[in-house]
Short mmCIF file of C-alpha atoms and ligand atoms in Angstrom, two decimals:
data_model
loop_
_atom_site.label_atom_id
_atom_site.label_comp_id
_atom_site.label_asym_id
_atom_site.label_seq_id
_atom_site.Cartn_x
_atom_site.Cartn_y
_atom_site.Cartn_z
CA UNK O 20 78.80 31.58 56.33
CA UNK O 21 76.71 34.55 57.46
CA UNK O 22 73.14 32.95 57.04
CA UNK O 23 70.51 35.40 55.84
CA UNK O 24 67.27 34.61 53.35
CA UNK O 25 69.42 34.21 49.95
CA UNK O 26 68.47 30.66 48.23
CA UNK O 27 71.61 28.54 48.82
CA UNK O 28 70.01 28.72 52.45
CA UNK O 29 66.38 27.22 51.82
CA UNK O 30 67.35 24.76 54.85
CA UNK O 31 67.82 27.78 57.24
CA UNK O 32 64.89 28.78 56.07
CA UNK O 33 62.38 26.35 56.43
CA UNK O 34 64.16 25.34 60.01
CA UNK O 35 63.88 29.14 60.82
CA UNK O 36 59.85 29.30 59.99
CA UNK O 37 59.55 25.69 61.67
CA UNK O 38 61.08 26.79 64.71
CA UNK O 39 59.41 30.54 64.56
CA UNK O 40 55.79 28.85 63.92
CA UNK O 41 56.00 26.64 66.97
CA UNK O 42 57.03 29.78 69.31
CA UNK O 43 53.89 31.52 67.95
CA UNK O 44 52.03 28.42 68.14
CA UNK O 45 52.60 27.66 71.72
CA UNK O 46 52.03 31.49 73.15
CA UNK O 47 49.06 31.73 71.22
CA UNK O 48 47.47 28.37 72.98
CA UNK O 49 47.09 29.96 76.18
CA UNK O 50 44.19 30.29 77.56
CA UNK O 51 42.29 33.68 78.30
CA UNK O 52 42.91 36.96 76.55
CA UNK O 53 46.33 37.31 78.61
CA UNK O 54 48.20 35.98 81.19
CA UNK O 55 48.02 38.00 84.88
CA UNK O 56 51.16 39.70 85.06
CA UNK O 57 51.34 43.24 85.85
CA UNK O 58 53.98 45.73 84.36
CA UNK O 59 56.36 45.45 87.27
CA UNK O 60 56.34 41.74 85.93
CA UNK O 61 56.78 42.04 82.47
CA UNK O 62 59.59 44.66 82.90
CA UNK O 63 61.20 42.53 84.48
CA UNK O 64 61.25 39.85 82.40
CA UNK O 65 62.30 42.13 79.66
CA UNK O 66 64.97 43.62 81.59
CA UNK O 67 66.46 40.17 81.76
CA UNK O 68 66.95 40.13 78.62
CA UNK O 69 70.25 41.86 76.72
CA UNK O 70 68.88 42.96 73.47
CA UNK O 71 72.74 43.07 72.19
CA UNK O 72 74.53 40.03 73.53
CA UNK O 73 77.61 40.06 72.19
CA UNK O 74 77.74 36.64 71.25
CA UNK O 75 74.63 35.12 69.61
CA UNK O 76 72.51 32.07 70.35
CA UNK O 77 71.03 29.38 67.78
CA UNK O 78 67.45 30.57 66.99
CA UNK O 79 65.95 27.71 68.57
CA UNK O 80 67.45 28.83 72.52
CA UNK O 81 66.73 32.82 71.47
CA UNK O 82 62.92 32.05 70.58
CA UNK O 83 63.37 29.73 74.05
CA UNK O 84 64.66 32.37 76.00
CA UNK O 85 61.61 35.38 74.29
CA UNK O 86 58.81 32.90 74.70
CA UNK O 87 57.52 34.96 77.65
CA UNK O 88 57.52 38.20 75.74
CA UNK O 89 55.39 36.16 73.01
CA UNK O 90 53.35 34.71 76.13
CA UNK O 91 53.01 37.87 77.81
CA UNK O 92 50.86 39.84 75.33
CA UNK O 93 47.14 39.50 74.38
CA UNK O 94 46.21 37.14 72.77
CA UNK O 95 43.61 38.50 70.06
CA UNK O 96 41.20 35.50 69.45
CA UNK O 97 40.20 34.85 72.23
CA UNK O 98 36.40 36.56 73.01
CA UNK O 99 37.50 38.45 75.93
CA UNK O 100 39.98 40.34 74.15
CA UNK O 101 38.07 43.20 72.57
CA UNK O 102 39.56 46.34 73.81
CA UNK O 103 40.89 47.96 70.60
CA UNK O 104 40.28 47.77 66.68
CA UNK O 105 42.70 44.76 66.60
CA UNK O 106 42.01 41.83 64.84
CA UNK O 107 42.97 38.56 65.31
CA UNK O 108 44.39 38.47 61.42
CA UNK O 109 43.48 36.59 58.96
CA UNK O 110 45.72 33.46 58.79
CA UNK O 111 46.98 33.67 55.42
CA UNK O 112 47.78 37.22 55.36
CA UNK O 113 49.70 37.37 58.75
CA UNK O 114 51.62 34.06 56.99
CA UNK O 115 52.09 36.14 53.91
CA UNK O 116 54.36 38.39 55.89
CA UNK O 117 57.07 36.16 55.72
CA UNK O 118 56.83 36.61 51.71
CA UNK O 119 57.07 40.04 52.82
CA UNK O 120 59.79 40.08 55.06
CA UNK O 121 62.08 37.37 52.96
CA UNK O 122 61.45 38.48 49.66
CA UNK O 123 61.90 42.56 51.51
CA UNK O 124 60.82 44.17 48.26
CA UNK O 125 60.77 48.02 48.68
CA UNK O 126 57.74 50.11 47.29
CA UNK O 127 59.78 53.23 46.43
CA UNK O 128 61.26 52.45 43.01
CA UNK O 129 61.02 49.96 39.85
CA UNK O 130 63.76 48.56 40.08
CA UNK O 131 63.73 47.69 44.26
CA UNK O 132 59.74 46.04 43.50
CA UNK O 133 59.11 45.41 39.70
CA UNK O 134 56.07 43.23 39.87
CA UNK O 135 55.18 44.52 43.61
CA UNK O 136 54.67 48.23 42.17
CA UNK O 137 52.09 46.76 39.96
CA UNK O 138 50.67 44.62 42.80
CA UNK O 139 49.68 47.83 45.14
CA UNK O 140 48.67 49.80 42.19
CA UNK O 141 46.20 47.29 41.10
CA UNK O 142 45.40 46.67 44.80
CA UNK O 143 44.45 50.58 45.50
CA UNK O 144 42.67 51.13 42.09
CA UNK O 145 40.18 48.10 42.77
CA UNK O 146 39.91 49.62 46.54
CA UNK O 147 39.49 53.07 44.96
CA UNK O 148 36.90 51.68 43.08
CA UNK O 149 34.99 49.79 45.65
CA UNK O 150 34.97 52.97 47.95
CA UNK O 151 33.23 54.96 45.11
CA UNK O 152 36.05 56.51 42.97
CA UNK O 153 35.96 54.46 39.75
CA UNK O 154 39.25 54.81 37.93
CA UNK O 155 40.69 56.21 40.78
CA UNK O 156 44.02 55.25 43.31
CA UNK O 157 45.67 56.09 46.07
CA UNK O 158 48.68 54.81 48.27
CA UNK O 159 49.86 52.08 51.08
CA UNK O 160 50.82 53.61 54.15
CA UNK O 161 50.93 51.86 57.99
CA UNK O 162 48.03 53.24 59.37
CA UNK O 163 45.13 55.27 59.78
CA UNK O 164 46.95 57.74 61.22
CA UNK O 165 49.72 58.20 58.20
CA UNK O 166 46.97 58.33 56.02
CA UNK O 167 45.00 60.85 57.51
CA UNK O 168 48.33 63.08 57.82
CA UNK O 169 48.60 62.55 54.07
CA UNK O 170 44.66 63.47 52.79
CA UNK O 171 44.86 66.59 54.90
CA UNK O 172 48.40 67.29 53.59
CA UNK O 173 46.52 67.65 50.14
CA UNK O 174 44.08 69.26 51.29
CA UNK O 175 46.65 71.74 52.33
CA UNK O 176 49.06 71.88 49.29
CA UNK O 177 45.81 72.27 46.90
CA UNK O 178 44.77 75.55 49.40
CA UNK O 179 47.49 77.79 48.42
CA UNK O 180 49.93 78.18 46.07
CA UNK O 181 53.49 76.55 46.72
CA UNK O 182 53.05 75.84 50.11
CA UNK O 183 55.76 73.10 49.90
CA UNK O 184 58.07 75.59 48.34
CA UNK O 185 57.37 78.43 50.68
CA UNK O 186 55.34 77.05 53.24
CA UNK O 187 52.33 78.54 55.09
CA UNK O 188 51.14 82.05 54.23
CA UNK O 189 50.10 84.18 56.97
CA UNK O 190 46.17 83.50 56.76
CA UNK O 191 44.43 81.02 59.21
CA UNK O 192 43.38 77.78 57.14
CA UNK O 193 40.80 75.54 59.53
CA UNK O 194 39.96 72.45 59.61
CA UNK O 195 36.55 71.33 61.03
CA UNK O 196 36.14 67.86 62.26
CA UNK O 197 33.78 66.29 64.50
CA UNK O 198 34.52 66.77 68.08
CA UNK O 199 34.93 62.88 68.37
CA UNK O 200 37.11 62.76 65.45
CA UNK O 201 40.19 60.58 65.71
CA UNK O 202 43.22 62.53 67.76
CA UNK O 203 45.26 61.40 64.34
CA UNK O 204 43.57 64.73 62.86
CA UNK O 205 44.39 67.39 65.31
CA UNK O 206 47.86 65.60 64.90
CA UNK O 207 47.94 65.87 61.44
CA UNK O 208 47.36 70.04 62.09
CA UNK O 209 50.17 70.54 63.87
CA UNK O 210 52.36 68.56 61.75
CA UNK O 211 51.18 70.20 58.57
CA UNK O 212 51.88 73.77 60.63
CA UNK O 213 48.42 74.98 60.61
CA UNK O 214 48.21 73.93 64.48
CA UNK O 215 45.72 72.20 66.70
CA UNK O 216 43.87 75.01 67.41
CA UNK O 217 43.24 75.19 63.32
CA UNK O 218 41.14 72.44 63.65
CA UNK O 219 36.95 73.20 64.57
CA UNK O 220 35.72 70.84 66.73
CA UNK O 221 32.05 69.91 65.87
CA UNK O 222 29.71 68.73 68.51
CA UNK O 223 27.61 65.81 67.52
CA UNK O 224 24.84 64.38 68.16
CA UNK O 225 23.48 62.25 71.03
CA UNK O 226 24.13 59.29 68.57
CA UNK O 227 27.73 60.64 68.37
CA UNK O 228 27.41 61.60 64.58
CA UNK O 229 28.75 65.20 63.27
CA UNK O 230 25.98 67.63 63.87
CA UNK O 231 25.39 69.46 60.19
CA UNK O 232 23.78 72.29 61.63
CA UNK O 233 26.46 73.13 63.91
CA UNK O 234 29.06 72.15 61.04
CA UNK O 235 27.52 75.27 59.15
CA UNK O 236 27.48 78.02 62.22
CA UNK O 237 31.05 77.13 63.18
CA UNK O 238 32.70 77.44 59.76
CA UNK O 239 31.14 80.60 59.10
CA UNK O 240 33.41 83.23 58.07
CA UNK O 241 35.99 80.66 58.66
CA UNK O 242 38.85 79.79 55.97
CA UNK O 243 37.86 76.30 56.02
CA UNK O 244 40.35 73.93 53.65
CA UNK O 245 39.03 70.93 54.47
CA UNK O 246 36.19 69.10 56.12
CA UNK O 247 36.90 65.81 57.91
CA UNK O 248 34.00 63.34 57.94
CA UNK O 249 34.30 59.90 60.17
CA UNK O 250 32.79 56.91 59.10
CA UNK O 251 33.12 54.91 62.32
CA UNK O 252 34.40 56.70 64.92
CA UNK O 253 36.95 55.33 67.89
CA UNK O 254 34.26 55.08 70.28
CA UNK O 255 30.93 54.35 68.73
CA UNK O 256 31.45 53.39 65.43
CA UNK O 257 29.25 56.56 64.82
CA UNK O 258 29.25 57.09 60.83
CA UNK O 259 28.85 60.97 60.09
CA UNK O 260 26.58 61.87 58.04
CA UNK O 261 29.01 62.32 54.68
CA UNK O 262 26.33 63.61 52.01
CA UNK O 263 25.41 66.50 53.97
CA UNK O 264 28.85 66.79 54.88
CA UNK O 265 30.01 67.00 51.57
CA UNK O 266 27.43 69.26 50.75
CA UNK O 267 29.25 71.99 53.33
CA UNK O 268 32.37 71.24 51.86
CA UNK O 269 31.40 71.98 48.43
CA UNK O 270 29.68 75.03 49.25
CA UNK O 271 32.40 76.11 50.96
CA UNK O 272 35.14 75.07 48.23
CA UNK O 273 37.02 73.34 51.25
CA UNK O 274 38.69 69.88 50.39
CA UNK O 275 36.29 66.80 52.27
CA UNK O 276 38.48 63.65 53.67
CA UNK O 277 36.76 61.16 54.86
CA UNK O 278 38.36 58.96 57.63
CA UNK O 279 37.13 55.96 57.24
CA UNK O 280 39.71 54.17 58.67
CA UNK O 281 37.07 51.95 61.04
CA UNK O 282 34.00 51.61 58.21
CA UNK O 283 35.53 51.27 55.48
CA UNK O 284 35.25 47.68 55.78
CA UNK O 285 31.55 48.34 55.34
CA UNK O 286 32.18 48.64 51.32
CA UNK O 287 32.61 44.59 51.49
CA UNK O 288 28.96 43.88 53.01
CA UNK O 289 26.09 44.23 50.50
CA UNK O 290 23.90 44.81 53.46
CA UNK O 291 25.79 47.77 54.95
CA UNK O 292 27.66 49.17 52.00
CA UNK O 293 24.87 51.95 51.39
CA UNK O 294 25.54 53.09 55.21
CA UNK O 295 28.81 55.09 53.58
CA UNK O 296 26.51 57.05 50.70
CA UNK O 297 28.31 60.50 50.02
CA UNK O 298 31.40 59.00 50.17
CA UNK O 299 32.04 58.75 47.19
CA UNK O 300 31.93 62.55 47.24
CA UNK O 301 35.14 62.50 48.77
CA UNK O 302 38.35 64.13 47.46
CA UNK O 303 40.38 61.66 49.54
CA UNK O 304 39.57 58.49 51.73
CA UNK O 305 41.74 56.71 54.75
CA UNK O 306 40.82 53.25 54.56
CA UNK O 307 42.18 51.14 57.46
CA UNK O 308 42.69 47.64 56.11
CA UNK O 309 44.70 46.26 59.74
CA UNK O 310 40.92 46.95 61.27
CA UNK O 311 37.65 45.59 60.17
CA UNK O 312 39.14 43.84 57.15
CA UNK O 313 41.27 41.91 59.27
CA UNK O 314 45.27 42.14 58.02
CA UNK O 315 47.90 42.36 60.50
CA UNK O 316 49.67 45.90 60.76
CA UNK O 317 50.02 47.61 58.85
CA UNK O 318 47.58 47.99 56.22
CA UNK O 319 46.04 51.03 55.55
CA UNK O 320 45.80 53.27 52.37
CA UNK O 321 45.18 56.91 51.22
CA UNK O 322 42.41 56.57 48.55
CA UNK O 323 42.04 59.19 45.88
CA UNK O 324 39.30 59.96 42.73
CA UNK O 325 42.22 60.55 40.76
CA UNK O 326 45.79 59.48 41.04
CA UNK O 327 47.11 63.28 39.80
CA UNK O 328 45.65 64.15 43.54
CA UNK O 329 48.73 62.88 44.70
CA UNK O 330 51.26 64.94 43.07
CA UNK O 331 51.29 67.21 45.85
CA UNK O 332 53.91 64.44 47.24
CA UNK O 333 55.67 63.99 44.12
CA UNK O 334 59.27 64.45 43.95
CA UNK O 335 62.03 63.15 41.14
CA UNK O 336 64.76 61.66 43.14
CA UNK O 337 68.15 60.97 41.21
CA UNK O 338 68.38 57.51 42.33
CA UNK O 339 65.16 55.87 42.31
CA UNK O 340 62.49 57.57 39.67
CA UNK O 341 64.41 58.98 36.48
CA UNK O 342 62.56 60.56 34.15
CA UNK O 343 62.44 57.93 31.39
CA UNK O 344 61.23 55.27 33.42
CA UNK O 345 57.75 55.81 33.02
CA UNK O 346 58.34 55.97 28.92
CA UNK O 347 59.28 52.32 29.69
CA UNK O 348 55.83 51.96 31.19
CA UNK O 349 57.91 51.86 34.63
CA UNK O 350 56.14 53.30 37.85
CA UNK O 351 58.08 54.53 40.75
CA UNK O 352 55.63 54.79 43.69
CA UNK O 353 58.03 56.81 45.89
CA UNK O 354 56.41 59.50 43.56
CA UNK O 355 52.90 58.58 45.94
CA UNK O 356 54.17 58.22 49.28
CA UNK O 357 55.32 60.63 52.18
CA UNK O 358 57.46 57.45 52.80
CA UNK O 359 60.45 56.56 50.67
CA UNK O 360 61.88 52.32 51.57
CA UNK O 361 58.44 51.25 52.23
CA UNK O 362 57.16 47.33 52.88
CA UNK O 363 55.04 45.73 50.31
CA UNK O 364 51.86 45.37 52.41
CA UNK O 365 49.97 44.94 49.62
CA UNK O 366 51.26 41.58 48.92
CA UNK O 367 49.31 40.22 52.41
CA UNK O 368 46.12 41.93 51.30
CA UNK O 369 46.32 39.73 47.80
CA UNK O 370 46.75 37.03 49.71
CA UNK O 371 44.08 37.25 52.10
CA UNK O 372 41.50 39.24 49.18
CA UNK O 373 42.36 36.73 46.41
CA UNK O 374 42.10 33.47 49.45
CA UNK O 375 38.42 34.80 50.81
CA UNK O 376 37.14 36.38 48.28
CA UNK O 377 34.78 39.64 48.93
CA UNK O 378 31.46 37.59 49.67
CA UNK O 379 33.06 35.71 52.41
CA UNK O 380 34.71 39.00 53.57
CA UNK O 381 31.61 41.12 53.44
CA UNK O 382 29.57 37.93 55.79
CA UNK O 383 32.16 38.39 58.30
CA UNK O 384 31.26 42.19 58.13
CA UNK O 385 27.62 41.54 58.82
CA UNK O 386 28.59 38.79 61.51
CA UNK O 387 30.38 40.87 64.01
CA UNK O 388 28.07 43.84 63.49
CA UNK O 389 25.19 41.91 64.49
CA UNK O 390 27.06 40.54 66.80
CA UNK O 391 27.54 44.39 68.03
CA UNK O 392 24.03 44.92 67.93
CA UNK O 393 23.44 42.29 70.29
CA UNK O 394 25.92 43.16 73.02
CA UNK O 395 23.90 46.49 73.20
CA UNK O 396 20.51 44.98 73.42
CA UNK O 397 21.88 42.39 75.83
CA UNK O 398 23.36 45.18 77.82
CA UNK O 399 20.07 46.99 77.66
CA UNK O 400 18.51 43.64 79.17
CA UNK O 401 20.24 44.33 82.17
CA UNK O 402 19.55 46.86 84.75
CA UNK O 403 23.27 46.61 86.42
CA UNK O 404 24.45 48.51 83.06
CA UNK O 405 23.68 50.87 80.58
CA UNK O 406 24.24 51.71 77.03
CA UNK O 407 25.99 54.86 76.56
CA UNK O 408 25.06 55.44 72.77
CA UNK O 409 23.48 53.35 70.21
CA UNK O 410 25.60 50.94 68.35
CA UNK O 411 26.51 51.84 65.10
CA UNK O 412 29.22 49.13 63.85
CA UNK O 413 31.74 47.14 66.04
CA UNK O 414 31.66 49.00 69.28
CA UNK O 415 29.59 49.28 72.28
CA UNK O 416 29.99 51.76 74.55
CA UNK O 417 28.14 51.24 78.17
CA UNK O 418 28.97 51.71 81.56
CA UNK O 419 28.17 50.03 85.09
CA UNK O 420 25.69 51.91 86.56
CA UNK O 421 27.63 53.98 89.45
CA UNK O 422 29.95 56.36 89.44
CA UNK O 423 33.41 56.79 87.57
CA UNK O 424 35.68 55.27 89.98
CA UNK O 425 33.73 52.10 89.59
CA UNK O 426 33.95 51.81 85.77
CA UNK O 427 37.96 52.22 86.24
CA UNK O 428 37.94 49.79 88.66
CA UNK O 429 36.25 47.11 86.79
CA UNK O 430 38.36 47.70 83.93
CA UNK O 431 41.48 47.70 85.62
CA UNK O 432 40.37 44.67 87.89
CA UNK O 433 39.41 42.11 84.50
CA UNK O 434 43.06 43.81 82.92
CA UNK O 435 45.08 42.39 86.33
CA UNK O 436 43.30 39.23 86.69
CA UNK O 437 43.92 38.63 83.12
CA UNK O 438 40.08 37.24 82.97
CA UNK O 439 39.38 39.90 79.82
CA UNK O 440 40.70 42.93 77.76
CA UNK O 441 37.94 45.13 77.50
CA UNK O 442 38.08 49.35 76.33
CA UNK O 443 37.91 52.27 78.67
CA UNK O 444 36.86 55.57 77.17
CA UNK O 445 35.23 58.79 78.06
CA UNK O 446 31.85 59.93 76.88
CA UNK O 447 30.38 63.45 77.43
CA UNK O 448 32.46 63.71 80.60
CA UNK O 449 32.20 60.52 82.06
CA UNK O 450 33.73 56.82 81.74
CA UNK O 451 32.65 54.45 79.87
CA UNK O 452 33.49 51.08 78.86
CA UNK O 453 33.84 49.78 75.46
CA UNK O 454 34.36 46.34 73.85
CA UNK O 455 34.93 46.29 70.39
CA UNK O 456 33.98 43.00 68.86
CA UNK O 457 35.82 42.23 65.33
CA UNK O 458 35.82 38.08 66.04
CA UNK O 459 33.47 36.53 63.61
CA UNK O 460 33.86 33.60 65.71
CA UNK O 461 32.49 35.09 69.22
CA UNK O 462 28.84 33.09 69.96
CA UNK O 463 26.21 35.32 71.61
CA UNK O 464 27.10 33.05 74.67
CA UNK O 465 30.66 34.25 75.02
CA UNK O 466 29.24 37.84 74.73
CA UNK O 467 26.61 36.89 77.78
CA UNK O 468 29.60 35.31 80.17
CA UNK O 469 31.66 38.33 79.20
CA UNK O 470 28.66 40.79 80.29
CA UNK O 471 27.98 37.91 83.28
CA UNK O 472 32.14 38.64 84.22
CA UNK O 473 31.82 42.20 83.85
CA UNK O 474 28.22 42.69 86.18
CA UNK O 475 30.44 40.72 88.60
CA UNK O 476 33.28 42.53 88.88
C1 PLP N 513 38.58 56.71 63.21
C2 PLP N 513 40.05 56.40 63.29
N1 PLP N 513 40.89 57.03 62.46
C3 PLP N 513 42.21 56.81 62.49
C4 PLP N 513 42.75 55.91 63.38
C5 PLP N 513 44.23 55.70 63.42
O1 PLP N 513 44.55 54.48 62.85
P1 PLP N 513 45.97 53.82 63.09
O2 PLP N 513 45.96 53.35 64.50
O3 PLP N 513 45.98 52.72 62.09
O4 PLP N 513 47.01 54.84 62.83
C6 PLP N 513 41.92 55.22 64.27
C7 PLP N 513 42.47 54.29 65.23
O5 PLP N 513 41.79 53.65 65.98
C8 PLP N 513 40.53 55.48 64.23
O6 PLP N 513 39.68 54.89 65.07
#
């Protein structure tokens, strides 16, 4: 019998997750944030692998024979990983992917997810809500980067008249976004045809926020279509200032998005919440749920004031949304999404949202962002580095005083010796380290023997 997830095979099953569990289990019990290989290495050890045999193994000698690719990645909780917005996930979502993956509902029509379609609907009104647009929706999609592509996409459709019938007119649409804006919007330019060089870069500040006054001179006499404000951006965690901002866009008529792929995981912490006033200005909203609110990839979602927003993407499709469906109080949600077989990612979010609850959630907001406040003053403390920018939410930004080649070399050096995972960036011209700290369970003293590590190297 050809075994696959159907239920006269529960045994498989359970063996299956038994055996998968203990693979995960023993790679992630390493110690340090990786193991010292290099990429010679690892390619190797890949390259010894056929990914097409063409006979198959039992499970239990093919998770054997890929425990070093599990072994030879980073390994997320431990407090010298902190390169990237890339959580350790929460337990019981990343568990809830095997709901996910077994049950392998797909999001595009009734009648592929009939209880799931409900489950992300109610999921993206209550985040909708909690991000300032009561009564209002929005979408899954994988990332940050998909949903940016799909607010500016409205932005675009709503600027002119049957664009996605007869595509661009002649005139120059811009966007303006701050110069340290995530790369996903200059992206999203040239997919939508407008171009890169559509899109305004705005300088900002010395705290790395969007400078308003220079927001106004650039987009003068501009066709603007949309403003993009960034509440916590890549580098610095910088949160733009989105009343003002939204000010300029209304002024200007232009469509304001507000990327708040990184911050919106502020809207859980009573403390910080009021940090994001204005945007609930917003016409749309990325919120990043694989970042600061801890889900495995990928979790992100489009947010919108109004669901009818989203009928730019609409289409009818013969086979999956018929047109008496919704009489039947159906919902087809390929109607939402630039996707169409799409995972039910919303599922792990209910799991991990219903488990935690928002209080406990919104703590483990406050946690690592004072946890982020203290790297910088600790890294202030000491006159071998220096802060590059204030901190703002999860990331610190600072170099080793010295030149450039220095910075690479210490981040290189702790990458090779496997001893941490910390960020390189560039800031006004030069390089600069970064550690972004999303472990609630890092101590202050794990922060001061990573610094100790990192003055040494
Ligand atoms: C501000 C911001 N927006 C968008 C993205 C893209 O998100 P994703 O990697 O989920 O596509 C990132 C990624 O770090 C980001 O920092």
């Amino acid at each position: 019998m050809f075994v696959s997830a159907d239920p006269k095979t529960h045994d498989d099953l359970r063996a299956a997750v038994t055996a998968t569990t203990e693979a995960v289990i023993q790679a992630l019990a390493k110690p340090g944030p990786r193991d010292a290989l290099d990429a010679t290495q690892l390619a190797n050890a890949v390259a010894q692998l056929d990914p097409l045999p063409e006979e198959g193994t039992p499970l239990a000698t093919t998770l054997d024979d890929l425990a070093p690719i599990l072994e030879g990645g980073i390994r997320l909780g431990d407090p010298n990983c902190v390169a990237h917005l890339h959580p350790a996930p929460l337990i019981e979502a990343a568990t809830a992917e095997l709901a996910i993956g077994i049950t392998n509902q797909s999001m595009d029509a009734f009648d592929a997810s009939p209880a799931a379609t409900f489950v992300e609907d109610a999921l993206v009104t209550r985040l909708a809500e909690l991000h300032g647009f009561p009564g209002g929706s929005g979408v899954m999609t994988m990332g940050g980067t998909a949903s940016n592509l799909l607010g500016l996409l409205l932005a675009r459709d709503r600027a002119g008249e049957n664009v996605r019938r007869d595509g661009l007119p002649q005139n120059r649409w811009r966007i303006a976004a701050s110069a340290t804006s995530h790369d996903s919007i200059r992206r999203s330019a040239a997919l939508l045809g407008l171009g890169t060089e559509a899109v305004i870069a705005v300088p900002t500040t010395p705290e790395g926020t969007m400078s308003v006054d220079a927001l106004r001179e650039l987009t003068h006499g501009e066709d603007v279509i949309a403003i993009v404000g960034t509440a916590g951006t890549t580098d610095l965690g910088a949160i733009d200032p989105l009343d003002a901002i939204a000010d300029h866009a209304q002024a200007l008529g232009a469509w304001f998005h507000v990327d708040a792929a990184v911050g919106s995981g502020l809207t859980l912490s009573d403390t910080h919440r009021r940090r994001l006033d204005g945007i609930e200005r917003a016409n749309s909203i990325t919120a990043d749920l694989h970042k600061l609110w801890w889900m495995p990839f990928g979790a992100s979602a489009l947010l919108v004031p109004d669901v009818a927003e989203l009928r730019a993407v609409h289409h009818a499709s013969v086979y999956l949304n018929r047109a008496e469906d919704e009489a039947e109080g159906q919902l087809n949600l390929v109607g939402r999404s630039l996707d169409t077989s799409r995972r039910f990612d919303a599922f792990k979010v209910l799991v991990a949202l219903r488990t935690r609850g928002r209080k406990q959630l919104g703590a483990m907001v406050d946690t690592v962002l004072d946890l982020t406040r203290y790297a910088g003053e600790a890294i202030q403390a000491r006159p071998e580095l220096e802060l590059v920018a204030p901190t703002h939410t999860v990331m610190v930004a600072f170099r080793r005083v010295g030149d450039d080649a220095r910075n690479v070399e210490i981040h290189r050096s702790l990458f090779a010796s496997g001893e941490a995972v910390i960020g390189r960036t560039t800031v006004d011209g030069r390089v600069a380290l970064k550690l972004t700290l999303l472990n609630p369970n890092t101590t202050r003293t794990q922060i001061d023997a990573l610094l100790d590590l990192i003055s040494a190297a």
